[in-house]
Amino acid sequence: MDITRVRRPRLRVWEHHPVSPEAPFPGDAGEQVADPARTAAETAAGTVAGTAVTPAPATVVIEDQHIPRRVRRPLDLARFVLALAITAAIILIAYFASDTAAGLDSDIETGASLLPSILVLILNIIGGIGTLGLPIAVAVALIIRRRMRQLFDSLVALFIGVVVLTAVSWGISTLDLPALLLALAGSTSASAATTTPILGGLVAFLTVARTMGRRPWNVLTVVVLGSLIIVSLLSGGITFAGVGISVTIGWAVGLLTRYVAGTPTTRPSGLEVAAALDRGGLPITVLQARESTDRGRRYLATSRAGGRFLVTVLDRDLEGAGLANAIWTSLRLRDDSTAGAFNMRRSLDHAALVSYAAQAAGAPEPRLLLATEVGPDSVLMAHEFIDGVRFSDLDDISDDDLLGAWRAMRTLHENQMTHRSLSAEHLIRADDGTIWLIGGDTGSIAAGDVAQRIDTAELLTTLALLTDVTRAIATGRTALGVEGLGHALPALQPVALSPTTRRAIRKRKNVLVQLRDALVEMRPGASNEQINFERFRPRTLIMIIVGTIAGYVLLSQLTQVDLVGLLQTADWGWMAAAFLLSIVTYFGAAWSLSGFVPEHLKLHRTILAQVAGDFATLVSPPTLGAIAINVRFLQKAGLHPALAGASVGVSQVMAFVFHILLLLVFGIAAGTQTDLTFDPPRIAVVIVVAVLIVLIALLAVPAVRRLITKRIGPLLKEVGPRLITVAQRPMKLLEGIGGILLLNLAYIGVLYASVRAFDGNMSIAVVGVVYLAGATIGQAAPTPGGLGAVEAALAAGLTAGGLDAGLAVSAVLLYRLITFWIPTIPGYWAFNWLTKKGAL
């Protein structure tokens, strides 16, 4: 075998940086302009900008972006949040699990007493010398490496760490929290130390100096810090929890200092990128910076043969970007294979795997030409460049273009692959008219049915946004067939789409509705059940948090009330009346629903549905749970979903109207004296007049009128026809209105009976105003069943009406016990029974 050595001439390089306030001018130290003498020297040394290169007989023009010398790494911020979370967890465990913490400290003291004296002496010597010697040694090493800025930042972190921990120790000592002081210091003495500032400051110093990432400094760091921790515990002046928060707070201070001050960048320059491409067999003549991303940079390169390709550089400096969003997405969604914080090596492997798989499948995606390492902290991928126009920039999209997009996606799906981001920016019409897919690095292989449905739904939505629903449906049907396109229906949900597409549909919210309707008409009789992608919704999380807070407040109130004594002192006759009136409310609720449904409903099942609604309100806001139960009940009773929603909507609108009318009537009655003269409180008159003035002023603003029309118009369009249908049957209308009045009057009667059960003396008109106002506040509260808000509103209203505060709280607790807590038990049974019978 003959081996011929090819000797290449030198590589001449000129690198151009755009002028910016931070960028150097030509001829300064930062500008890299190759002259013959300098290039010869670099060639002789065999390196260019510190990177070994093979000389080439071409001039490379590099238009690079300004690369900052220091960057803020997202991973440092994520670790800072983690350090705070660990600190809070240690404090909570030490405070609430004081017996466990005390037992742990006792076990440590017992174990320490068994250690040999020579070992304790050695630990004291290492800790004592290391406290001063390790920072000095690290400082000398940083000076030798010319890291003066890093040394300065480390000293700043040391100072801040000592100050913060000293302040924390002083603050805990001055607070009147003996349990916390005992948990952290092991003593209730005000002079006891709850933290070790020297240990925390040393941790902050070493964090900024990054000793754990270099040998042998990592070993020395572990030995010295371990010795200091053991010595601190052996001294008995602080507990394990106190040492723990000292370490975590010091770590947090170091991470925050490192994030604020920035870390010296390791991102390669354009010159190093060009050299890496040359080593990989892609010598270039031009390298132009195009954009910066949250994962690195993109360049457009021109090869010596005149071809162009896209270079994506991934930087380790940006690892951890998107971590918070990735955690939230993984917790919220059931299946999201694309979620994850940025990791340079993992992202490269995944993108290369998907690209090679698409290449083998013959999918119209740019070929991966090269994947290589630029340096220890950066990698690059070079893809062929497609000359064309993105769909988002096209003024006219033909049906052939739409069909090309559908066929491109079909090719992926036929090979069990998905794209997962089929937005308008990732669809390109090449100069020759062919359609290409880009941005597929977030895709997946061996994709399942759900992932393919999401792809189909997103492409359908994207094409409908670019053109119209009819053309998107028609071309999709041609390319995929009725069944293939129909698979998108369960995934037509905003949560299943990519962020870019979600932002686009916010401007045209009716697109998804139109697409669903078109797919249902295309496949009549097919199942239209949606896929449940979410484990929980943000609103649910807010409800849980607010409900927990409200529950804690309510339980803290209940602990101050003797429920047994409360029931013993109550008048059992009035309590029985309250129970009977609460049963009447279910008849009123049932008639208020059936009265606005022209179709026949069985009364006993309708009543049970209202009882089941009480169970639903235990885990949802007051109105939402009952509405969901009623809509489901009507659908199972044979009504079309649109008619079921319209019927419940009519019921809710009428209930709101009569609620306001009753509030007005009871308000007038409450202000009427025994001599039939109307003399309401002056403050009430002022409030009513002020509210009316504000409402009139708002209605005079055109923007407010448009907003009201926009919000109420669709509701009236949906409810109006149903209301007209019901109005043609006077007995049905009377049934519905009568049910609404009976429901409200029965609830007023329950509250009045609860007041009288404790010998309270209050006009029923005032009680009616209090109930109607409190119910309004409760409906607006996001907590389950209006928990906390209803109790506070009713108690405050009764007290303002002249009732004793203690008696008001007792009456409200009895009222809520009868109307909210006790009905959840039969509500659970009713919910299960109706579900078993197929009525829910």
mmCIF file with all atom_site columns, C-alpha atoms in Angstrom, residues 658-671 741 743-756 761-777 793-794 797-798 801 803 815:
data_model
loop_
_atom_site.group_PDB
_atom_site.id
_atom_site.type_symbol
_atom_site.label_atom_id
_atom_site.label_alt_id
_atom_site.label_comp_id
_atom_site.label_asym_id
_atom_site.label_entity_id
_atom_site.label_seq_id
_atom_site.pdbx_PDB_ins_code
_atom_site.Cartn_x
_atom_site.Cartn_y
_atom_site.Cartn_z
_atom_site.occupancy
_atom_site.B_iso_or_equiv
_atom_site.pdbx_formal_charge
_atom_site.auth_seq_id
_atom_site.auth_comp_id
_atom_site.auth_asym_id
_atom_site.auth_atom_id
_atom_site.pdbx_PDB_model_num
ATOM 1  C CA . PHE A 1 658 ? -82.567 36.885 40.240 1.00 0.00 ? 658 PHE A CA 1
ATOM 2  C CA . HIS A 1 659 ? -79.697 36.848 42.739 1.00 0.00 ? 659 HIS A CA 1
ATOM 3  C CA . ILE A 1 660 ? -79.154 40.552 42.079 1.00 0.00 ? 660 ILE A CA 1
ATOM 4  C CA . LEU A 1 661 ? -82.893 41.251 42.217 1.00 0.00 ? 661 LEU A CA 1
ATOM 5  C CA . LEU A 1 662 ? -83.197 39.432 45.549 1.00 0.00 ? 662 LEU A CA 1
ATOM 6  C CA . LEU A 1 663 ? -80.224 41.357 46.899 1.00 0.00 ? 663 LEU A CA 1
ATOM 7  C CA . LEU A 1 664 ? -81.957 44.592 45.923 1.00 0.00 ? 664 LEU A CA 1
ATOM 8  C CA . VAL A 1 665 ? -85.293 43.514 47.428 1.00 0.00 ? 665 VAL A CA 1
ATOM 9  C CA . PHE A 1 666 ? -83.763 42.349 50.711 1.00 0.00 ? 666 PHE A CA 1
ATOM 10 C CA . GLY A 1 667 ? -81.606 45.462 50.831 1.00 0.00 ? 667 GLY A CA 1
ATOM 11 C CA . ILE A 1 668 ? -84.689 47.661 50.599 1.00 0.00 ? 668 ILE A CA 1
ATOM 12 C CA . ALA A 1 669 ? -86.465 45.528 53.178 1.00 0.00 ? 669 ALA A CA 1
ATOM 13 C CA . ALA A 1 670 ? -83.492 45.732 55.541 1.00 0.00 ? 670 ALA A CA 1
ATOM 14 C CA . GLY A 1 671 ? -83.506 49.523 55.313 1.00 0.00 ? 671 GLY A CA 1
ATOM 15 C CA . LEU A 1 741 ? -86.225 31.642 44.199 1.00 0.00 ? 741 LEU A CA 1
ATOM 16 C CA . LEU A 1 743 ? -83.055 27.760 46.330 1.00 0.00 ? 743 LEU A CA 1
ATOM 17 C CA . ASN A 1 744 ? -82.042 31.223 47.564 1.00 0.00 ? 744 ASN A CA 1
ATOM 18 C CA . LEU A 1 745 ? -84.895 31.572 50.076 1.00 0.00 ? 745 LEU A CA 1
ATOM 19 C CA . ALA A 1 746 ? -84.128 28.128 51.519 1.00 0.00 ? 746 ALA A CA 1
ATOM 20 C CA . TYR A 1 747 ? -80.459 29.031 52.006 1.00 0.00 ? 747 TYR A CA 1
ATOM 21 C CA . ILE A 1 748 ? -81.506 32.287 53.685 1.00 0.00 ? 748 ILE A CA 1
ATOM 22 C CA . GLY A 1 749 ? -83.765 30.236 55.923 1.00 0.00 ? 749 GLY A CA 1
ATOM 23 C CA . VAL A 1 750 ? -80.890 27.914 56.878 1.00 0.00 ? 750 VAL A CA 1
ATOM 24 C CA . LEU A 1 751 ? -78.698 30.861 57.871 1.00 0.00 ? 751 LEU A CA 1
ATOM 25 C CA . TYR A 1 752 ? -81.576 32.485 59.785 1.00 0.00 ? 752 TYR A CA 1
ATOM 26 C CA . ALA A 1 753 ? -82.291 29.236 61.638 1.00 0.00 ? 753 ALA A CA 1
ATOM 27 C CA . SER A 1 754 ? -78.566 28.909 62.461 1.00 0.00 ? 754 SER A CA 1
ATOM 28 C CA . VAL A 1 755 ? -78.624 32.400 64.003 1.00 0.00 ? 755 VAL A CA 1
ATOM 29 C CA . ARG A 1 756 ? -81.778 31.673 65.990 1.00 0.00 ? 756 ARG A CA 1
ATOM 30 C CA . ASN A 1 761 ? -82.009 38.189 67.235 1.00 0.00 ? 761 ASN A CA 1
ATOM 31 C CA . MET A 1 762 ? -81.713 39.567 63.725 1.00 0.00 ? 762 MET A CA 1
ATOM 32 C CA . SER A 1 763 ? -84.161 40.584 61.021 1.00 0.00 ? 763 SER A CA 1
ATOM 33 C CA . ILE A 1 764 ? -84.563 37.975 58.297 1.00 0.00 ? 764 ILE A CA 1
ATOM 34 C CA . ALA A 1 765 ? -84.144 40.766 55.751 1.00 0.00 ? 765 ALA A CA 1
ATOM 35 C CA . VAL A 1 766 ? -80.674 41.550 57.132 1.00 0.00 ? 766 VAL A CA 1
ATOM 36 C CA . VAL A 1 767 ? -79.844 37.844 57.154 1.00 0.00 ? 767 VAL A CA 1
ATOM 37 C CA . GLY A 1 768 ? -80.933 37.691 53.519 1.00 0.00 ? 768 GLY A CA 1
ATOM 38 C CA . VAL A 1 769 ? -78.620 40.568 52.572 1.00 0.00 ? 769 VAL A CA 1
ATOM 39 C CA . VAL A 1 770 ? -75.730 38.918 54.419 1.00 0.00 ? 770 VAL A CA 1
ATOM 40 C CA . TYR A 1 771 ? -76.306 35.560 52.708 1.00 0.00 ? 771 TYR A CA 1
ATOM 41 C CA . LEU A 1 772 ? -76.687 37.014 49.207 1.00 0.00 ? 772 LEU A CA 1
ATOM 42 C CA . ALA A 1 773 ? -73.587 39.205 49.582 1.00 0.00 ? 773 ALA A CA 1
ATOM 43 C CA . GLY A 1 774 ? -71.572 36.363 51.135 1.00 0.00 ? 774 GLY A CA 1
ATOM 44 C CA . ALA A 1 775 ? -72.644 33.934 48.407 1.00 0.00 ? 775 ALA A CA 1
ATOM 45 C CA . THR A 1 776 ? -71.458 36.418 45.768 1.00 0.00 ? 776 THR A CA 1
ATOM 46 C CA . ILE A 1 777 ? -68.039 36.619 47.392 1.00 0.00 ? 777 ILE A CA 1
ATOM 47 C CA . ALA A 1 793 ? -67.838 37.145 54.564 1.00 0.00 ? 793 ALA A CA 1
ATOM 48 C CA . LEU A 1 794 ? -70.833 35.718 56.432 1.00 0.00 ? 794 LEU A CA 1
ATOM 49 C CA . GLY A 1 797 ? -71.763 40.514 57.597 1.00 0.00 ? 797 GLY A CA 1
ATOM 50 C CA . LEU A 1 798 ? -73.618 39.167 60.633 1.00 0.00 ? 798 LEU A CA 1
ATOM 51 C CA . GLY A 1 801 ? -75.611 43.653 61.164 1.00 0.00 ? 801 GLY A CA 1
ATOM 52 C CA . LEU A 1 803 ? -74.889 40.281 66.019 1.00 0.00 ? 803 LEU A CA 1
ATOM 53 C CA . TYR A 1 815 ? -74.567 26.931 58.656 1.00 0.00 ? 815 TYR A CA 1
#
